Coordinates of C-alpha atoms and ligand atoms in Angstrom, one line a residue:
Chain A
M1 CA 12.9 15.9 -4.4
D2 CA 12.7 18.1 -1.3
W3 CA 12.9 15.4 1.7
K4 CA 12.5 17.6 4.6
G5 CA 8.8 17.1 5.8
R6 CA 8.3 14.1 3.5
D7 CA 6.4 11.1 4.8
V8 CA 7.6 7.5 4.2
I9 CA 4.5 5.4 4.1
S10 CA 4.6 3.1 1.1
I11 CA 7.1 1.8 -1.3
R12 CA 4.8 2.8 -4.0
D13 CA 5.4 6.3 -3.5
F14 CA 9.0 5.9 -4.2
S15 CA 10.6 6.4 -7.7
K16 CA 13.9 4.4 -8.5
E17 CA 15.8 7.9 -8.0
D18 CA 14.3 8.0 -4.4
I19 CA 15.5 4.6 -3.4
E20 CA 19.1 5.0 -5.0
F21 CA 19.1 8.6 -3.2
V22 CA 18.3 6.8 0.2
L23 CA 20.5 4.1 0.0
G24 CA 23.4 6.5 -0.9
V25 CA 22.9 8.7 2.1
A26 CA 22.4 5.5 4.5
E27 CA 26.0 4.3 2.9
R28 CA 27.5 7.6 3.7
L29 CA 25.9 7.5 7.5
E30 CA 27.5 4.0 7.7
K31 CA 30.7 5.0 7.1
E32 CA 30.7 8.1 9.2
L33 CA 29.5 6.2 11.9
K34 CA 32.1 3.7 11.8
E35 CA 34.8 6.1 12.0
K36 CA 33.1 8.6 14.8
G37 CA 30.9 6.0 16.8
S38 CA 28.1 8.4 16.8
L39 CA 26.6 11.2 15.0
D40 CA 24.8 14.7 16.0
Y41 CA 22.9 15.9 13.0
A42 CA 19.6 15.2 14.9
R43 CA 20.6 17.0 18.4
G44 CA 17.7 18.5 20.0
K45 CA 14.9 16.7 17.6
I46 CA 12.7 14.4 19.0
L47 CA 11.2 11.0 17.5
A48 CA 7.9 9.6 19.0
T49 CA 7.6 5.9 18.0
L50 CA 4.0 5.2 18.4
F51 CA 3.6 1.3 18.4
F52 CA -0.2 0.6 18.5
E53 CA 0.8 -3.1 18.2
P54 CA 4.3 -4.7 19.5
S55 CA 7.4 -5.0 17.4
T56 CA 10.0 -4.7 19.4
R57 CA 12.9 -5.4 17.0
T58 CA 11.6 -2.5 14.3
R59 CA 10.9 -0.4 17.5
L60 CA 14.6 -0.8 18.7
S61 CA 16.1 -0.3 15.3
F62 CA 14.4 3.1 14.7
E63 CA 15.1 4.0 18.3
S64 CA 18.7 2.9 18.0
A65 CA 19.0 5.0 14.6
M66 CA 17.7 8.0 16.3
H67 CA 20.1 7.9 19.0
R68 CA 22.8 7.3 16.8
L69 CA 22.0 10.3 15.0
G70 CA 22.2 12.2 18.1
G71 CA 18.4 12.7 18.7
S72 CA 15.9 11.5 21.7
V73 CA 13.1 9.1 21.6
I74 CA 9.8 9.1 23.3
G75 CA 6.7 7.1 22.8
F76 CA 4.6 3.7 23.7
S77 CA 5.0 0.3 22.5
S78 CA 1.6 -1.0 23.6
T79 CA -1.7 0.7 23.7
L80 CA -2.5 -0.5 27.2
G81 CA -2.6 2.1 29.8
T82 CA -2.7 5.0 27.3
S83 CA -5.6 7.3 26.4
V84 CA -6.0 5.0 23.1
M85 CA -7.2 2.4 25.5
K86 CA -9.8 4.6 26.8
G87 CA -11.1 5.1 22.9
E88 CA -9.1 7.9 21.8
N89 CA -8.9 8.0 18.1
L90 CA -5.9 8.0 16.1
A91 CA -6.4 11.4 14.9
D92 CA -6.6 12.9 18.4
T93 CA -3.3 10.8 19.4
I94 CA -1.5 12.2 16.5
R95 CA -2.4 15.7 16.8
T96 CA -1.4 15.3 20.3
V97 CA 1.6 13.5 19.7
E98 CA 2.9 15.9 17.2
Q99 CA 3.1 18.8 19.8
Y100 CA 5.9 16.8 21.5
S101 CA 8.1 15.6 18.8
D102 CA 9.7 16.4 15.5
V103 CA 9.1 13.3 13.8
I104 CA 6.4 10.2 14.1
V105 CA 7.0 6.4 13.6
I106 CA 4.0 4.6 13.5
R107 CA 3.0 1.0 13.7
H108 CA -0.6 0.1 13.7
P109 CA -2.8 -2.9 13.0
M110 CA -5.0 -1.3 10.6
E111 CA -4.0 -0.8 6.9
G112 CA -3.8 2.5 5.9
A113 CA -3.4 4.0 9.5
A114 CA 0.0 5.5 8.5
R115 CA -1.3 7.2 5.5
L116 CA -4.2 8.8 7.5
A117 CA -1.7 9.7 10.5
A118 CA 0.6 11.5 7.8
E119 CA -2.4 13.4 6.6
L120 CA -3.2 14.7 9.9
A121 CA 0.0 15.4 11.2
E122 CA 2.3 18.3 10.1
I123 CA 5.4 16.8 11.0
P124 CA 6.7 14.0 9.1
V125 CA 5.4 10.5 9.5
I126 CA 7.3 7.2 8.7
N127 CA 5.3 3.7 8.3
A128 CA 7.0 1.0 10.4
G129 CA 4.1 -1.6 9.2
D130 CA 0.4 -0.9 8.7
G131 CA -1.5 -4.3 9.2
S132 CA -0.7 -6.4 6.3
N133 CA -0.1 -3.3 3.8
Q134 CA 3.2 -1.6 3.9
H135 CA 6.3 -1.8 5.6
P136 CA 8.6 0.5 3.2
T137 CA 12.0 0.9 5.5
Q138 CA 12.1 -3.1 5.6
T139 CA 12.5 -2.9 1.8
L140 CA 14.9 -0.1 1.8
L141 CA 17.0 -1.9 4.1
D142 CA 16.7 -5.1 2.2
L143 CA 17.6 -3.5 -0.9
Y144 CA 20.4 -1.6 0.9
T145 CA 21.9 -5.1 2.2
I146 CA 22.2 -6.6 -1.2
R147 CA 23.8 -3.3 -2.6
R148 CA 26.3 -3.2 0.0
T149 CA 26.8 -7.2 -0.1
F150 CA 27.1 -7.3 -3.8
G151 CA 28.1 -3.6 -5.0
K152 CA 25.2 -3.4 -7.0
I153 CA 21.6 -4.8 -7.7
D154 CA 21.4 -4.9 -11.2
G155 CA 22.3 -8.3 -12.9
L156 CA 21.4 -10.6 -10.0
K157 CA 19.1 -13.3 -9.9
I158 CA 17.2 -13.3 -6.8
G159 CA 15.1 -16.1 -5.3
L160 CA 12.0 -15.3 -3.0
L161 CA 11.1 -18.3 -0.8
G162 CA 8.3 -19.0 1.6
D163 CA 4.8 -17.4 1.7
L164 CA 4.8 -15.4 -1.5
K165 CA 1.0 -15.0 -1.2
Y166 CA 0.4 -13.3 2.0
G167 CA 4.0 -12.2 2.8
R168 CA 3.9 -8.3 3.0
T169 CA 7.8 -8.1 2.9
V170 CA 8.2 -9.9 -0.4
H171 CA 5.4 -8.0 -2.4
S172 CA 7.0 -4.6 -1.7
L173 CA 10.6 -6.1 -2.5
A174 CA 9.5 -7.7 -5.5
E175 CA 7.7 -4.3 -6.5
A176 CA 11.0 -2.3 -5.4
L177 CA 13.3 -5.0 -7.4
A178 CA 11.1 -4.2 -10.5
F179 CA 13.2 -1.0 -10.9
Y180 CA 16.5 -3.1 -11.4
D181 CA 17.5 -5.3 -14.1
V182 CA 17.0 -8.6 -11.9
E183 CA 15.8 -12.0 -12.4
L184 CA 13.2 -13.1 -9.9
Y185 CA 12.6 -17.0 -9.0
L186 CA 9.5 -17.0 -6.9
I187 CA 9.6 -20.4 -5.1
S188 CA 6.6 -21.5 -2.9
P189 CA 4.3 -24.1 -2.1
E190 CA 1.5 -24.3 -4.9
L191 CA -1.0 -22.6 -2.4
L192 CA 1.2 -19.9 -1.3
R193 CA 1.9 -18.4 -4.9
M194 CA 2.7 -15.2 -5.2
P195 CA -0.6 -13.0 -6.4
K196 CA -1.3 -12.9 -10.1
H197 CA -1.6 -9.4 -10.5
I198 CA 1.8 -8.8 -8.9
V199 CA 3.5 -11.3 -11.2
E200 CA 1.7 -9.8 -14.0
E201 CA 2.9 -6.2 -13.1
L202 CA 6.6 -7.3 -12.8
R203 CA 6.5 -9.0 -16.1
E204 CA 5.1 -5.8 -17.7
R205 CA 8.0 -3.9 -16.1
G206 CA 10.2 -6.0 -17.7
V207 CA 11.2 -8.4 -15.0
K208 CA 11.9 -12.1 -15.9
V209 CA 10.0 -14.0 -13.5
H210 CA 10.3 -17.7 -12.7
E211 CA 7.6 -19.5 -10.7
T212 CA 8.5 -22.9 -8.9
T213 CA 8.0 -25.2 -6.2
N214 CA 11.2 -26.8 -6.6
L215 CA 14.0 -25.0 -4.3
E216 CA 16.7 -27.6 -4.6
G217 CA 16.5 -27.5 -8.4
T218 CA 16.8 -23.4 -8.1
I219 CA 19.5 -23.2 -5.4
P220 CA 22.3 -23.4 -8.0
E221 CA 21.0 -20.6 -10.0
L222 CA 20.7 -17.8 -7.2
D223 CA 22.9 -14.9 -6.1
V224 CA 20.5 -14.1 -3.1
L225 CA 17.9 -16.3 -1.6
Y226 CA 15.4 -14.7 0.3
V227 CA 13.6 -16.5 2.9
T228 CA 10.5 -15.6 4.6
R229 CA 8.4 -17.3 7.4
I230 CA 5.1 -19.1 6.6
Q231 CA 3.0 -16.9 9.2
K232 CA -0.2 -18.8 10.6
E233 CA -1.9 -15.7 11.8
R234 CA -2.2 -14.7 8.0
F235 CA -4.1 -17.7 7.0
P236 CA -8.0 -17.3 6.8
D237 CA -8.1 -21.0 8.1
E238 CA -5.9 -23.4 10.0
E239 CA -6.4 -26.3 7.6
E240 CA -4.7 -24.3 4.9
Y241 CA -1.7 -23.2 7.2
L242 CA -1.1 -27.1 8.3
K243 CA -0.8 -28.1 4.7
V244 CA 2.1 -25.9 3.9
K245 CA 3.6 -25.3 7.5
G246 CA 7.3 -26.6 7.2
S247 CA 7.3 -26.8 3.4
Y248 CA 10.8 -25.6 3.1
Q249 CA 13.8 -25.6 5.4
V250 CA 17.0 -23.8 4.1
N251 CA 20.0 -26.0 5.4
C252 CA 23.8 -26.4 5.1
E253 CA 23.1 -29.8 3.0
L254 CA 20.8 -27.8 0.7
L255 CA 23.3 -24.9 0.3
K256 CA 25.8 -27.4 -0.8
N257 CA 24.7 -26.6 -4.6
A258 CA 24.9 -23.0 -4.1
R259 CA 27.2 -20.8 -5.8
E260 CA 29.9 -19.2 -3.9
G261 CA 29.1 -15.9 -2.6
M262 CA 25.3 -17.0 -2.8
K263 CA 23.8 -15.1 0.3
V264 CA 20.6 -16.1 2.2
M265 CA 18.6 -13.3 3.7
H266 CA 15.5 -13.3 5.8
P267 CA 13.3 -10.4 7.5
L268 CA 13.4 -12.0 10.8
P269 CA 12.4 -13.6 13.1
R270 CA 12.7 -17.1 11.8
V271 CA 11.1 -20.0 13.2
D272 CA 12.5 -23.3 11.4
E273 CA 13.0 -21.9 7.9
I274 CA 16.5 -21.7 8.2
H275 CA 18.5 -24.2 10.1
P276 CA 20.6 -22.6 12.9
E277 CA 23.9 -24.4 11.5
V278 CA 23.6 -21.7 8.3
D279 CA 24.2 -19.0 10.6
K280 CA 28.1 -19.7 10.5
S281 CA 28.4 -20.3 7.0
E282 CA 29.5 -17.7 4.2
H283 CA 26.0 -17.7 3.1
A284 CA 24.3 -16.0 6.1
L285 CA 23.8 -12.5 5.5
Y286 CA 20.7 -12.0 7.6
F287 CA 22.1 -10.5 10.8
R288 CA 24.0 -8.3 8.4
Q289 CA 20.5 -7.4 6.9
V290 CA 19.4 -6.5 10.7
F291 CA 22.5 -4.1 11.2
S292 CA 21.1 -2.2 7.5
G293 CA 18.2 -1.1 9.4
I294 CA 20.4 1.5 11.3
P295 CA 22.0 3.4 8.4
V296 CA 18.9 3.2 6.3
R297 CA 16.5 4.5 9.3
M298 CA 19.0 7.0 10.1
A299 CA 18.8 8.2 6.6
L300 CA 15.2 8.5 6.6
L301 CA 15.1 10.1 10.1
G302 CA 17.6 12.7 9.1
L303 CA 16.3 13.4 5.4
T304 CA 12.8 13.7 6.7
L305 CA 13.9 16.1 9.7
G306 CA 15.9 18.3 7.0
V307 CA 19.1 17.9 9.2
L308 CA 21.3 15.9 6.7
Chain B
M1 CA -43.0 10.0 -27.6
S2 CA -41.5 8.9 -24.3
E3 CA -39.9 12.2 -23.4
L4 CA -43.4 13.4 -23.4
K5 CA -44.5 11.4 -20.6
V6 CA -41.8 13.3 -18.3
E7 CA -42.7 16.9 -17.4
V8 CA -40.3 19.5 -19.1
I9 CA -38.3 21.3 -16.6
P10 CA -37.6 25.0 -17.0
D11 CA -34.2 25.1 -15.3
G12 CA -32.1 22.5 -13.8
T13 CA -30.3 19.1 -14.8
V14 CA -31.5 16.2 -16.5
I15 CA -29.7 13.1 -16.2
D16 CA -30.9 10.7 -19.3
H17 CA -30.1 7.0 -20.3
I18 CA -29.5 5.7 -16.7
P19 CA -30.0 2.2 -17.0
V20 CA -33.3 0.7 -15.4
G21 CA -33.3 0.5 -11.9
K22 CA -30.5 2.4 -11.3
W23 CA -32.2 6.1 -10.8
L24 CA -32.1 5.6 -6.9
K25 CA -28.4 5.1 -6.8
V26 CA -28.0 8.1 -9.0
V27 CA -30.0 9.7 -6.7
E28 CA -28.0 8.7 -3.6
I29 CA -24.9 9.7 -5.0
L30 CA -25.6 13.1 -5.7
G31 CA -27.2 13.6 -2.3
L32 CA -30.2 14.5 -3.6
T33 CA -32.7 13.1 -1.1
N34 CA -31.6 16.0 1.0
P35 CA -34.4 18.1 2.1
N36 CA -32.9 21.0 -0.2
G37 CA -31.4 18.9 -2.8
G38 CA -34.0 20.4 -5.3
T39 CA -37.3 19.3 -6.6
L40 CA -36.7 15.8 -8.4
L41 CA -38.8 14.2 -11.3
I42 CA -38.0 10.7 -11.7
A43 CA -39.0 8.5 -14.8
S44 CA -38.4 4.6 -14.5
N45 CA -38.7 1.9 -17.2
V46 CA -39.1 4.5 -20.1
P47 CA -38.7 2.9 -23.4
S48 CA -35.4 4.2 -25.2
K49 CA -33.9 3.6 -28.6
K50 CA -30.4 3.0 -27.1
L51 CA -31.1 1.1 -24.1
G52 CA -34.4 -0.6 -24.7
R53 CA -35.5 0.7 -21.3
K54 CA -34.0 3.4 -19.1
D55 CA -34.4 5.8 -16.2
I56 CA -34.4 9.5 -16.2
V57 CA -33.7 11.7 -13.4
K58 CA -34.6 15.6 -13.5
V59 CA -33.4 18.0 -10.8
E60 CA -35.5 21.2 -10.9
G61 CA -33.5 24.5 -10.0
R62 CA -30.3 23.1 -9.4
Y63 CA -27.2 22.6 -11.7
L64 CA -25.0 19.9 -11.0
S65 CA -21.0 20.3 -11.6
E66 CA -19.3 18.0 -14.1
E67 CA -17.5 16.6 -11.2
E68 CA -20.6 15.9 -9.0
V69 CA -22.2 14.2 -12.1
N70 CA -19.3 11.9 -13.1
K71 CA -19.4 10.2 -9.9
I72 CA -22.8 8.6 -11.1
A73 CA -20.7 6.8 -14.1
L74 CA -19.8 4.1 -11.5
V75 CA -23.4 3.0 -11.6
A76 CA -24.4 4.5 -15.1
P77 CA -21.8 4.8 -17.3
S78 CA -24.2 5.2 -20.0
A79 CA -25.6 8.1 -18.7
T80 CA -25.7 11.6 -20.4
V81 CA -26.3 15.0 -18.9
N82 CA -28.3 18.0 -20.1
I83 CA -27.8 21.5 -18.4
V84 CA -31.6 23.2 -18.9
K85 CA -31.9 26.8 -18.8
D86 CA -35.2 28.7 -19.8
Y87 CA -36.4 25.2 -21.5
K88 CA -33.4 25.3 -23.6
I89 CA -30.6 22.5 -23.3
V90 CA -27.3 24.9 -22.6
E91 CA -24.9 22.3 -22.1
K92 CA -24.9 18.5 -23.0
F93 CA -22.3 15.8 -22.0
K94 CA -21.7 12.1 -21.3
V95 CA -20.6 11.1 -17.9
A96 CA -17.0 9.9 -17.1
I97 CA -15.4 8.2 -14.4
P98 CA -13.3 10.7 -12.6
D99 CA -9.5 10.1 -11.8
E100 CA -10.4 10.1 -7.9
I101 CA -13.6 8.9 -6.3
V102 CA -14.2 10.6 -2.8
G103 CA -16.7 9.8 -0.1
I104 CA -19.3 7.7 -2.1
L105 CA -17.6 4.4 -2.0
K106 CA -16.9 2.4 1.2
C107 CA -13.8 0.4 1.1
P108 CA -14.4 -3.2 1.1
N109 CA -11.5 -4.1 3.5
P110 CA -12.8 -4.4 6.8
N111 CA -9.3 -3.7 8.4
C112 CA -8.8 -0.6 6.2
V113 CA -8.3 2.7 8.4
S114 CA -11.4 4.3 6.5
N115 CA -13.8 2.0 8.0
H116 CA -12.8 3.0 11.6
E117 CA -11.7 6.3 11.6
Y118 CA -13.6 9.7 10.9
T119 CA -12.1 10.4 7.2
K120 CA -13.6 10.3 3.9
P121 CA -12.9 7.0 1.9
R122 CA -10.8 7.8 -1.0
F123 CA -10.0 5.8 -4.4
R124 CA -7.7 6.4 -7.3
V125 CA -8.9 4.8 -10.8
E126 CA -6.0 2.5 -11.8
S127 CA -8.0 1.4 -14.8
R128 CA -11.2 2.4 -16.5
E129 CA -11.4 -0.7 -18.7
P130 CA -12.3 -2.9 -16.8
L131 CA -13.0 -0.4 -14.0
K132 CA -10.3 -1.0 -11.1
L133 CA -9.8 1.2 -8.3
R134 CA -7.2 1.5 -5.5
C135 CA -7.9 2.4 -2.0
H136 CA -5.8 5.7 -0.9
Y137 CA -5.5 4.5 2.6
C138 CA -4.9 0.4 2.4
E139 CA -3.8 0.5 -1.2
R140 CA -5.9 -2.5 -1.6
T141 CA -7.5 -2.7 -5.6
I142 CA -11.2 -3.4 -6.0
E143 CA -12.9 -4.3 -9.2
W144 CA -16.2 -3.9 -10.8
D145 CA -18.4 -6.4 -8.7
E146 CA -17.1 -5.2 -5.6
I147 CA -17.3 -1.7 -6.5
L148 CA -21.2 -2.2 -7.0
G149 CA -21.7 -3.8 -3.6
N150 CA -19.9 -1.2 -1.7
L151 CA -21.7 1.8 -3.4
Ligands
LIG1 ZN1 -9.2 0.7 2.1

């Protein structure tokens, strides 16, 4: 696979070999970064971050990754005051910005916007979230976190908790995990179950899938508990949201029954799904997970720029 | 007998065995409503051994490519196509759904970029039976009833 110039749009475009390759490069960069503090593979290269809707964490993570690689960053984080506000279409924005930069990271409220941007731009485009569709770098950093913590992904029992119906993160994570020999526990309120077609696809691909509403009973089985927020804005009507709001909370009491070494993950930001007392426990992995964004995004930027 | 009701064309394409009432969709999908789309002969509600009743569309003086014709498989999977030259059928085939469907079907996802920016909607065929397509842009899958509603 030639990575130079490649776009990173959807985890569905990735083979297992692609995933393993990126994770391997990220691991190498993490070690180098630890030794040297910063690297200069991307010296002279410019990243444009086009955030058509705000997502401060994701933007900062990409910008930090580019700086750590020795490159520089331009961009906007809201369309307020830009020509986009004046009605400029996405195509013109992309064709303009590619004259100023070597790689584009795009976050856009419409599904498919990153795919379209990639078709328009000659330079590589990385999707940092397109509406409720894809956020492939999040999935890669989740896998990276698991692999760095356990030394492997195969053989693990992984629980996905929360909004499995509307949650973009858990859909792509589950799809990517299907490449591995894992057992998945899908834990959610009845109303927020994982869509049937995804569960069927997972089973077809040989994943052992358990669906349950019982978090407490499932905890002792797990190596990883991946918690997601129940997001009000994803619900078609408020009543449905109120029924499931605050269904689960992960706290130290609950984790008493967890295996030693069991890790709790969360894409963040959290609201009240994980009690702050868990932060200090050996189970908390979510801040380490945030850090994983740096080497993984460094790897993707460096590979698509062709400098690694 | 029924064939005699429809004028025979010397050269062109005959699309036969279209389900009754679907001739207009076929004409639209093939872009035959354009002024230079060729002379059209349409027969609707014609008795048919295979379908009971059927529609027939004849396009005079124009040969439609297999790819062009295959788009109509979405509305008329039973259709057969005859290419006529000099009053003789020189080629005959059944329509088949292509691997990719570009430009004729709108994505039903209102938040899909293809409904907002200047670009042709594009779908990949995920399965033929039952028919399931996946939008190239928003990656949402759509099934038969939704497909018909968005043609
Ligand atoms: Zn779409």
